Coordinates of C-alpha atoms in Angstrom, one line a residue:
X1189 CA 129.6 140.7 80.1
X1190 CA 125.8 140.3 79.6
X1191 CA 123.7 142.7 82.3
X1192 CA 120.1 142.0 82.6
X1193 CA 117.6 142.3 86.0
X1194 CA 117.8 140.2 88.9
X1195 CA 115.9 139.5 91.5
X1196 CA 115.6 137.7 95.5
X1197 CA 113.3 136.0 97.5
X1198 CA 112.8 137.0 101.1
X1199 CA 111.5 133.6 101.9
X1200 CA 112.7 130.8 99.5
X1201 CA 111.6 127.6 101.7
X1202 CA 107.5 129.3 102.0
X1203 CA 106.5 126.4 99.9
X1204 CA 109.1 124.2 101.6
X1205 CA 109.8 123.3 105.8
X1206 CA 109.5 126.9 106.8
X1207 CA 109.6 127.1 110.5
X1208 CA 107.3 130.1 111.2
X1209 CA 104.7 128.6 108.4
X1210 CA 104.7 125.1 109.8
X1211 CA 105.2 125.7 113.5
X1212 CA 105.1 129.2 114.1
X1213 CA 107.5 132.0 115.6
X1214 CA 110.1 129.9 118.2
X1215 CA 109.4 130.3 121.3
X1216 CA 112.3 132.7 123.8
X1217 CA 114.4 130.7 126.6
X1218 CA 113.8 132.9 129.6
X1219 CA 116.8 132.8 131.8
X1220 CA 116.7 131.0 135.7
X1221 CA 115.6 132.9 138.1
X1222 CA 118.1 134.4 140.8
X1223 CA 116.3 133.2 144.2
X1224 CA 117.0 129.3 143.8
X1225 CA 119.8 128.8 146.1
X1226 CA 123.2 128.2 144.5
X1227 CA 122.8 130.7 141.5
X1228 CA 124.8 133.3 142.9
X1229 CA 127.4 131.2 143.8
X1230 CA 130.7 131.5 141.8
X1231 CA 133.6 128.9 141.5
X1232 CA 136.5 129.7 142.7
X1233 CA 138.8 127.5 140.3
X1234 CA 139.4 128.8 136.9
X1235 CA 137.3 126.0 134.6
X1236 CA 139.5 123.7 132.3
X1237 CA 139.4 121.9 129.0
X1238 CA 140.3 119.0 130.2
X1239 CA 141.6 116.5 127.8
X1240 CA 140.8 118.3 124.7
X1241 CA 142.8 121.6 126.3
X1242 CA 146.5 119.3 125.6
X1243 CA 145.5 118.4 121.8
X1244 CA 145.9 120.6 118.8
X1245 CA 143.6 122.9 117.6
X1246 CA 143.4 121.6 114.5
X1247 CA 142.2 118.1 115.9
X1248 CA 139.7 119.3 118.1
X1249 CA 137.8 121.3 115.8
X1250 CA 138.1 117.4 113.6
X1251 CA 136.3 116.2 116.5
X1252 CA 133.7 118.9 116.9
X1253 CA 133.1 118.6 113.1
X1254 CA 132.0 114.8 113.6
X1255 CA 129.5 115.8 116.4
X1256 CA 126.1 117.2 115.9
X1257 CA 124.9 120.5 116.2
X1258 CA 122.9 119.4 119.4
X1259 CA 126.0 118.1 120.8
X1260 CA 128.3 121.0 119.8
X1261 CA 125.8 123.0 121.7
X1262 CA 125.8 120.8 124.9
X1263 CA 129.4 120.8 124.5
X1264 CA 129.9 125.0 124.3
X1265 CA 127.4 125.1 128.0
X1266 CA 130.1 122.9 129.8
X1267 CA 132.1 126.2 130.7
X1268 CA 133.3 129.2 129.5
X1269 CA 136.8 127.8 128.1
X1270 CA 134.6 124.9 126.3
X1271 CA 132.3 127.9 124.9
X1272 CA 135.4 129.7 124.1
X1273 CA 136.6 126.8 121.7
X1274 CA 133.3 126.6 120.5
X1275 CA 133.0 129.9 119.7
X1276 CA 136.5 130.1 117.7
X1277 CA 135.4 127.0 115.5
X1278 CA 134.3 128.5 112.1
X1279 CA 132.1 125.6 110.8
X1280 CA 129.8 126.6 114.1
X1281 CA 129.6 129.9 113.7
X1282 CA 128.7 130.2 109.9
X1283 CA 125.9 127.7 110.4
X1284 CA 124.6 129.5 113.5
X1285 CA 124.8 132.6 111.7
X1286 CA 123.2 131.9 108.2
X1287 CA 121.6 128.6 108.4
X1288 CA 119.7 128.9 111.4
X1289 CA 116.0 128.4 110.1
X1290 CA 117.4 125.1 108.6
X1291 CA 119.2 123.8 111.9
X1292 CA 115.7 124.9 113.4
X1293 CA 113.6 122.8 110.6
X1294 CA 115.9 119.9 111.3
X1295 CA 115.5 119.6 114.8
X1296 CA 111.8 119.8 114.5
X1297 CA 111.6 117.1 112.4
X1298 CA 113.5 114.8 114.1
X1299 CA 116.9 114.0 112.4
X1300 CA 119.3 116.8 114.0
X1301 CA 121.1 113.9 115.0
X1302 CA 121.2 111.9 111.9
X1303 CA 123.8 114.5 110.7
X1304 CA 127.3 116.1 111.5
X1305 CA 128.1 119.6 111.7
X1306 CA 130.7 118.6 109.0
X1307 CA 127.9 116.9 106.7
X1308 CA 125.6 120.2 107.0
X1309 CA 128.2 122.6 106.2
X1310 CA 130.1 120.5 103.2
X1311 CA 126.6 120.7 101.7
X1312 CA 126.7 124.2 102.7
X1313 CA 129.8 124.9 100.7
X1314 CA 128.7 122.7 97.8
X1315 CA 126.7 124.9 95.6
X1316 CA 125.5 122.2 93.0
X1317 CA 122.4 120.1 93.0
X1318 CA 123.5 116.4 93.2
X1319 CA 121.3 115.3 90.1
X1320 CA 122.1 118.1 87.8
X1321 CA 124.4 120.7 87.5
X1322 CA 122.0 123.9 88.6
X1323 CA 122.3 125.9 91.4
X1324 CA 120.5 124.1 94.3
X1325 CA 119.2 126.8 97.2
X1326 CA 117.4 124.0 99.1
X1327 CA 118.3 120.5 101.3
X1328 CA 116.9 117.8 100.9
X1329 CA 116.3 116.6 104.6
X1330 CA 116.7 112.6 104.5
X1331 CA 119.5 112.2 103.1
X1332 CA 121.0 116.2 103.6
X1333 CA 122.1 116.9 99.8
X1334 CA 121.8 119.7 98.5
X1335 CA 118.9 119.9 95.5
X1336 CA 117.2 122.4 93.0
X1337 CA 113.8 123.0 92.7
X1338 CA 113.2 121.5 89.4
X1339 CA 114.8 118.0 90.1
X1340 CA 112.9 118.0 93.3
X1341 CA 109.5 118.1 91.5
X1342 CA 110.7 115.8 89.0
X1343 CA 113.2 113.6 90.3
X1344 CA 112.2 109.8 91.5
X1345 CA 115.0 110.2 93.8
X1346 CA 112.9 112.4 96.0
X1347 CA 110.3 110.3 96.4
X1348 CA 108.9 109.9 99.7
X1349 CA 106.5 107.5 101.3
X1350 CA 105.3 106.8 104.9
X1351 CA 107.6 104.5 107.3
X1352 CA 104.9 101.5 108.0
X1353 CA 103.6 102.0 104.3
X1354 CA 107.2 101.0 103.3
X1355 CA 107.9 98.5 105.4
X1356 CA 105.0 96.6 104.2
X1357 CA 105.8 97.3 100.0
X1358 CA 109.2 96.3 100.7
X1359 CA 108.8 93.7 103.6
X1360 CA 110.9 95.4 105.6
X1361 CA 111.9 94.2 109.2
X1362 CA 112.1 96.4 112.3
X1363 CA 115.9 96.0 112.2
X1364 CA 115.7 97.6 109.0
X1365 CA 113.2 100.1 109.5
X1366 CA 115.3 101.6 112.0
X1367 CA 118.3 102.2 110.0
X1368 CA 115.8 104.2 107.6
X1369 CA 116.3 108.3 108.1
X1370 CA 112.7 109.0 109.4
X1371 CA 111.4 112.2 109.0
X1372 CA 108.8 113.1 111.7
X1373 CA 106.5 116.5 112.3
X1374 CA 105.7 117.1 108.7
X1375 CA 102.8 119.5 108.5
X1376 CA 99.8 117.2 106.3
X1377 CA 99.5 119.1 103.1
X1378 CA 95.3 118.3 102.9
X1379 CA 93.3 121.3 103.5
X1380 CA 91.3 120.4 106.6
X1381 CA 87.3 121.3 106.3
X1382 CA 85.6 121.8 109.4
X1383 CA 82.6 123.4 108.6
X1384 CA 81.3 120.4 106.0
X1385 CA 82.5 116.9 107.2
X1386 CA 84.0 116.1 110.8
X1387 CA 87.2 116.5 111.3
X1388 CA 89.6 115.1 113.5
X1389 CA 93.6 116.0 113.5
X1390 CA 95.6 113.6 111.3
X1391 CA 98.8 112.5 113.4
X1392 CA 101.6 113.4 111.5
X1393 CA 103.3 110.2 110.5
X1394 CA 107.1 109.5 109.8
X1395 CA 108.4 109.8 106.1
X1396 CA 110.8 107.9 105.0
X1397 CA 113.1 107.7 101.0
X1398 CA 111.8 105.6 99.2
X1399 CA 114.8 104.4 97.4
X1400 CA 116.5 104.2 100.4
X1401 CA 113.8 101.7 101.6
X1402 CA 114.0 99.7 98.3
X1403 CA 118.0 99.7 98.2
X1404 CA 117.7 98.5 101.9
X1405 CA 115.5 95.6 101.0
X1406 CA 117.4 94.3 98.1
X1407 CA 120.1 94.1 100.4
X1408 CA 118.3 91.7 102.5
X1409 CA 116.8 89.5 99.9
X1410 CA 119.2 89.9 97.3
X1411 CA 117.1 89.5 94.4
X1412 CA 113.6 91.2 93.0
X1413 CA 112.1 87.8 93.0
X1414 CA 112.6 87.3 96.4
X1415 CA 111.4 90.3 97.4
X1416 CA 108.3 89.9 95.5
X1417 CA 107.5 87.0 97.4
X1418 CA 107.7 88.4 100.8
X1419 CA 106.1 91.3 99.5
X1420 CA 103.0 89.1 99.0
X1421 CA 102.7 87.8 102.3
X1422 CA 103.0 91.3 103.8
X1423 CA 100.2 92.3 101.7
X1424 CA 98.0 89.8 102.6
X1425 CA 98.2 90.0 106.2
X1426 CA 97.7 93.8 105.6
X1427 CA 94.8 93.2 103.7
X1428 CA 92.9 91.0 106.0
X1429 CA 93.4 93.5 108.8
X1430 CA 92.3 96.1 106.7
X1431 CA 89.4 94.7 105.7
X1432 CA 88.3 93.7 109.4
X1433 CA 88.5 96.9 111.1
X1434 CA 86.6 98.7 108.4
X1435 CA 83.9 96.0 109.1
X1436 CA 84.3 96.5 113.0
X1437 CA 82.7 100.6 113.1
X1438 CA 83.2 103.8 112.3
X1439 CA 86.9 105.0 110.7
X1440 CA 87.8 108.0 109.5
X1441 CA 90.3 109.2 106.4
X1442 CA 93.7 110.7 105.9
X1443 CA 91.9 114.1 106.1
X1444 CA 89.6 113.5 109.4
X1445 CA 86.3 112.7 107.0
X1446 CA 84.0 109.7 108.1
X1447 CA 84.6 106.5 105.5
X1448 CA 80.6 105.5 106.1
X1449 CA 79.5 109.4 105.2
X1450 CA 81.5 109.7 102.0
X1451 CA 80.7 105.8 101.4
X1452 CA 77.6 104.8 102.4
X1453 CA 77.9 100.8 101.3
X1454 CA 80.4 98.8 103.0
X1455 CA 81.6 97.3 99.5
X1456 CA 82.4 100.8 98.0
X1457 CA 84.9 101.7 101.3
X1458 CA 88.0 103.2 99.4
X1459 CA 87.8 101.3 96.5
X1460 CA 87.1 104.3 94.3
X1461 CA 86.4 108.0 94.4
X1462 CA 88.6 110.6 93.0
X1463 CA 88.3 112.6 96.3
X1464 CA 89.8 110.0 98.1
X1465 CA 92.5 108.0 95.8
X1466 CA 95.1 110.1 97.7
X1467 CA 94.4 108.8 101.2
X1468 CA 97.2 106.9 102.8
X1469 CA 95.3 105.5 106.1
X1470 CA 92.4 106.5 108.7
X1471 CA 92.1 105.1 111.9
X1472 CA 89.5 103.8 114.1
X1473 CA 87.3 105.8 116.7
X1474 CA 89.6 104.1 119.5
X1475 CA 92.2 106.4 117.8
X1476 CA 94.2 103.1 116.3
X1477 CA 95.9 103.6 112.3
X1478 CA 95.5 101.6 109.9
X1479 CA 97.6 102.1 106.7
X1480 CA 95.7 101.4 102.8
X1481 CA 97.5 98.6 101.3
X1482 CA 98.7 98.6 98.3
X1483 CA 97.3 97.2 94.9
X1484 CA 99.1 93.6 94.5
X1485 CA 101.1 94.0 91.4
X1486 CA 104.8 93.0 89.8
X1487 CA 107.8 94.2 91.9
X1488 CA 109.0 96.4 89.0
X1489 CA 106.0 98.3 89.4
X1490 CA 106.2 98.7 93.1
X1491 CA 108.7 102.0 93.2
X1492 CA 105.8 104.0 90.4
X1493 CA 102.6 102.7 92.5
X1494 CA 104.4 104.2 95.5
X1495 CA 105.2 107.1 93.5
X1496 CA 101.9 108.0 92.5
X1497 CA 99.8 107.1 95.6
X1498 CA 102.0 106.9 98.5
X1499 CA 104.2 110.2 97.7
X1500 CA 102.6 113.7 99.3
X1501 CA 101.2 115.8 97.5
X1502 CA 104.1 118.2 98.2
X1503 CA 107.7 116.6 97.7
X1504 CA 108.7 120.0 98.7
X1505 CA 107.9 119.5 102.3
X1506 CA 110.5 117.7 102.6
X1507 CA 113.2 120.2 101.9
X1508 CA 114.4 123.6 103.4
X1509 CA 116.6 126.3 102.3
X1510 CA 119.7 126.5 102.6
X1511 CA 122.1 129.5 101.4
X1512 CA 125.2 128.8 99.5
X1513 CA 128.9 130.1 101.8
X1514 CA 131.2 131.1 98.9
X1515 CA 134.5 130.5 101.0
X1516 CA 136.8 132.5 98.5
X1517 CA 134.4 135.4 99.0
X1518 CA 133.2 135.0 102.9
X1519 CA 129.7 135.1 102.0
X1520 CA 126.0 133.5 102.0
X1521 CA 124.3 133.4 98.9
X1522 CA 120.5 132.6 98.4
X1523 CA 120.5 132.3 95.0
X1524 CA 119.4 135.2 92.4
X1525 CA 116.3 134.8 89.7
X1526 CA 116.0 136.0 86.2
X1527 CA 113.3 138.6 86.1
X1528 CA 112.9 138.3 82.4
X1529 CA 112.0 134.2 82.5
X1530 CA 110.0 135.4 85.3
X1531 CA 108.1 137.7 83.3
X1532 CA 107.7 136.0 80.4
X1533 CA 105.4 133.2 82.3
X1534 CA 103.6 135.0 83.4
X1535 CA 102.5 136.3 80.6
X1536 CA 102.4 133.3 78.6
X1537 CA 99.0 131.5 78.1
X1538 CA 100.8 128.2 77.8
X1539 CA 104.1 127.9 78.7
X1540 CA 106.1 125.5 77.7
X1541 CA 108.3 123.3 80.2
X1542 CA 111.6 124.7 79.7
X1543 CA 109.8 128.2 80.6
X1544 CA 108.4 127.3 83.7
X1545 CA 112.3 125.2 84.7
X1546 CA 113.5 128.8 83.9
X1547 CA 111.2 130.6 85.8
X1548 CA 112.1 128.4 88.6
X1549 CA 115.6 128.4 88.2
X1550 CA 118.1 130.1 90.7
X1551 CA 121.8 131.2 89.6
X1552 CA 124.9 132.3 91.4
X1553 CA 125.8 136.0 91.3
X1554 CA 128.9 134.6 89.0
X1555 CA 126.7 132.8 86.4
X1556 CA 123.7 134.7 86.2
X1557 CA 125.6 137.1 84.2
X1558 CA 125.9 134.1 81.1
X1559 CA 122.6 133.7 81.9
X1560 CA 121.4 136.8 80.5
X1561 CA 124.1 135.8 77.2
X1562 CA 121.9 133.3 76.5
X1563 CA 118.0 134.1 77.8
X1564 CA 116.0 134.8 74.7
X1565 CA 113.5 136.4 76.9
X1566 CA 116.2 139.3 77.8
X1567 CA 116.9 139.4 74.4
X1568 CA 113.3 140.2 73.3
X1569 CA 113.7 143.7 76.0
X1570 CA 111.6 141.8 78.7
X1571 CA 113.1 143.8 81.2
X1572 CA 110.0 145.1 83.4
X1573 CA 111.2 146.3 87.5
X1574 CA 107.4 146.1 88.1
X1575 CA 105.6 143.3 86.8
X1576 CA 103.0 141.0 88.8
X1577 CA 104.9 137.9 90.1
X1578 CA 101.6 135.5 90.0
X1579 CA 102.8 133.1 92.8
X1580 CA 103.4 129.5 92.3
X1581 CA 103.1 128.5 95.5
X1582 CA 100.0 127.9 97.9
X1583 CA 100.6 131.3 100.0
X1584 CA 101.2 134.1 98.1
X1585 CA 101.4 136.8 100.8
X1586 CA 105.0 135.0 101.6
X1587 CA 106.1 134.1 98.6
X1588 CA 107.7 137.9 98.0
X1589 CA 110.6 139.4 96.2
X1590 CA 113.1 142.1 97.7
X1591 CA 111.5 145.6 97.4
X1592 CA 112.5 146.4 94.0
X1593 CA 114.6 144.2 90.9
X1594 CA 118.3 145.0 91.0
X1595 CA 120.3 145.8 87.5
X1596 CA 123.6 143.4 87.3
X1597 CA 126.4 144.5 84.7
X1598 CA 129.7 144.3 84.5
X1599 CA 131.4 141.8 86.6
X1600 CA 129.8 143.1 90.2
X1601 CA 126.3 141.7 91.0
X1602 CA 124.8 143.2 94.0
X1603 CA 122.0 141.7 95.4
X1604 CA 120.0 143.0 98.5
X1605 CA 119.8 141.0 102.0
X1606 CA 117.3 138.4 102.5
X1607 CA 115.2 140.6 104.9
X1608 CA 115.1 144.0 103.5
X1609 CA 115.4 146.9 106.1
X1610 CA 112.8 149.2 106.5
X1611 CA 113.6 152.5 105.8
X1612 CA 113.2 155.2 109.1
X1613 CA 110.7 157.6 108.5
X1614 CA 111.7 161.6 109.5
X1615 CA 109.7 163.0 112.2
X1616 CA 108.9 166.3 111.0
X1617 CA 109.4 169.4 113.7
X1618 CA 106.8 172.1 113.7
X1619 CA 107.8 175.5 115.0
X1620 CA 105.8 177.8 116.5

């Protein structure tokens, strides 16, 4: 077998939903205290199971498996034989265990109970991205598949657009927008600039797929044409309202900057500007949002304007980590990175795509070793422990590998955890 050097991330979802990046450190439950009356009361009767305690084990963990990861938790604080049985079921514990910063991004954003327990952890268990064959280390939230870096840059699949954005383009109605997996909470990717223009916080509007939302509308009209004609007349209604509350006073853009200070004429509001072709709505100084419509064009070119203009800037924020279990093996695997495609970029002056798909590219401990059969860069001896890993994403300081590469040969790979101990340093004695 081929050896070459490896390497790990210690945070692999920096650039994606990372919990203590977008929200910060979660916050401690502090336990009851004892003075409120009936706290130190105990019950006398053992507690029971109730109906589950006469069915199979088996079946009940099927029906835990169907529930939520909110509701499994309600379930395990009913008493101590429920927490018992939720304790024993494996499918819980794994996910509690290695996947808590996703369970944590999930209920943050809103769609915790959107999916099973079963859903998250067959994804878990499922080490494949489901439009290529890589290794995918991340989730893709709305619809929880499992997705590599790479596709989720590249992919239209991935596209995302905000909920009242879509159900204008597609003429969706509210029966239909609420079947639409809405993701809420996303952190705004715009830099906000306080000390040159006003700003005032953006609220954080729901996301939505956009394929999801264009599937769910041919559905409903059946065909393209139909679709394009109640497109139209959502378009124009969207229009005129628009165009009346920027003539009623002062609104402000996606990014909290005042429409009348970047554009001084009323005819020039958002119609061009480079600075501002990525805004999706402002809202007025009564605090009321207005979404941009959209350019009236064919249906056929509805899915790439929303692409360009209505996706973030960031598909990425969309997605979080989540480690592979190997269930032969009993383990959690983040995914390793060739350190030779790594150093090869960043030494090239112009790499070329496949370069920079390799240098993005995580492998399995079992494949990574055919990796290095074929990577021309290990071939050539670039095989440095030490070289500067120039950051591709926006906060470098987080973006870190494990404390030092790791040599893989033979048929073991060894990686080190995902948080690296610190070593203990000796206290040294002086004697008098």
């Amino acid at each position: 077998m081929a050896s070459g050097i490896a390497y790990c991330l210690t945070r692999p979802s920096c650039e994606m939903l990372d919990y203590r990046i977008a929200w910060g450190k979660p916050k401690k439950l502090k336990l009851a205290p004892l003075e409120i009356p009936g706290m130190d009361q105990t019950n006398p009767d053992p507690p029971l199971v109730g109906f589950l305690g006469s069915m199979p084990l088996d079946i009940m963990y099927e029906v835990l498996m169907n529930l939520d990861y909110g509701s499994t938790g309600k379930v395990r604080l009913l008493n101590s034989s429920y927490r018992r049985l939720v304790d024993s079921f494996p499918a819980y514990g794994i996910l509690k265990k290695h996947a808590r910063q996703c369970l944590r991004v999930m209920r943050r954003v809103k769609i915790d109970l959107q999916w099973s327990v079963g859903q998250i952890f067959t994804e878990m268990c499922s080490p494949r991205c489901r439009t290529c064959t890589d290794f995918g280390p991340f989730l893709f939230l709305p619809t929880c598949s499992r997705c590599c870096y790479s596709c989720l840059r590249s992919r239209d699949e991935y596209a995302m657009a905000y909920l009242s954005t879509l159900k204008a383009i597609f003429a969706l109605p509210e029966s239909a927008v609420e079947r639409l997996v809405a993701v809420e909470n996303v952190p705004s990717c715009s830099p906000m600039n306080a000390v040159r223009y006003k700003i005032r916080f953006c609220p954080c509007l729901p996301l939505a797929s956009v394929r999801q939302a264009y599937e769910t509308s041919l559905d409903i009209y059946g065909d393209e044409f139909q679709l394009g004609q109640a497109v139209k007349h959502f378009n124009k209604e969207w229009r005129r309202e628009w165009d009346e509350h920027l003539r009623q006073g002062v609104c402000y853009t996606a990014d909290g900057r005042l429409v009348t200070d970047m554009f001084p004429s009323s005819s020039d509001h958002l119609s061009r500007g480079p600075e501002v072709q990525n805004h999706n709505f402002c809202y007025t100084a009564e605090g009321r949002l207005i979404e941009r419509p959209p350019v009236l064009k064919q249906i056929d070119q509805m899915k790439r304007i929303i692409f360009d203009q209505y996706r973030p800037q960031k598909a990425e924020l969309i997605s979080t980590f989540l480690p592979f279990w190997n269930t032969r093996t009993q383990t959690a695997e983040p995914g390793m990175y060739c350190s030779a495609c790594g150093y090869l970029w960043s030494v090239s002056q112009c790499p070329t795509p496949q370069d920079i798909r390799l240098f993005q590219r995580a492998y399995l401990s079992i494949e990574i070793q055919t990796h290095f059969a074929e990577c021309e860069a290990t071939k050539e001896g670039f095989r440095q422990h030490n070289w500067k890993r120039e950051s591709r994403f926006r906060r470098p300081e987080t973006y870190q590998s494990t404390n030092e590469d790791f040599l893989i040969t033979g048929n073991i790979a060894q990686a080190p955890p995902l948080t690296p101990q610190k070593r203990k340093r000796k206290r040294r004695v002086s004697r008098a």
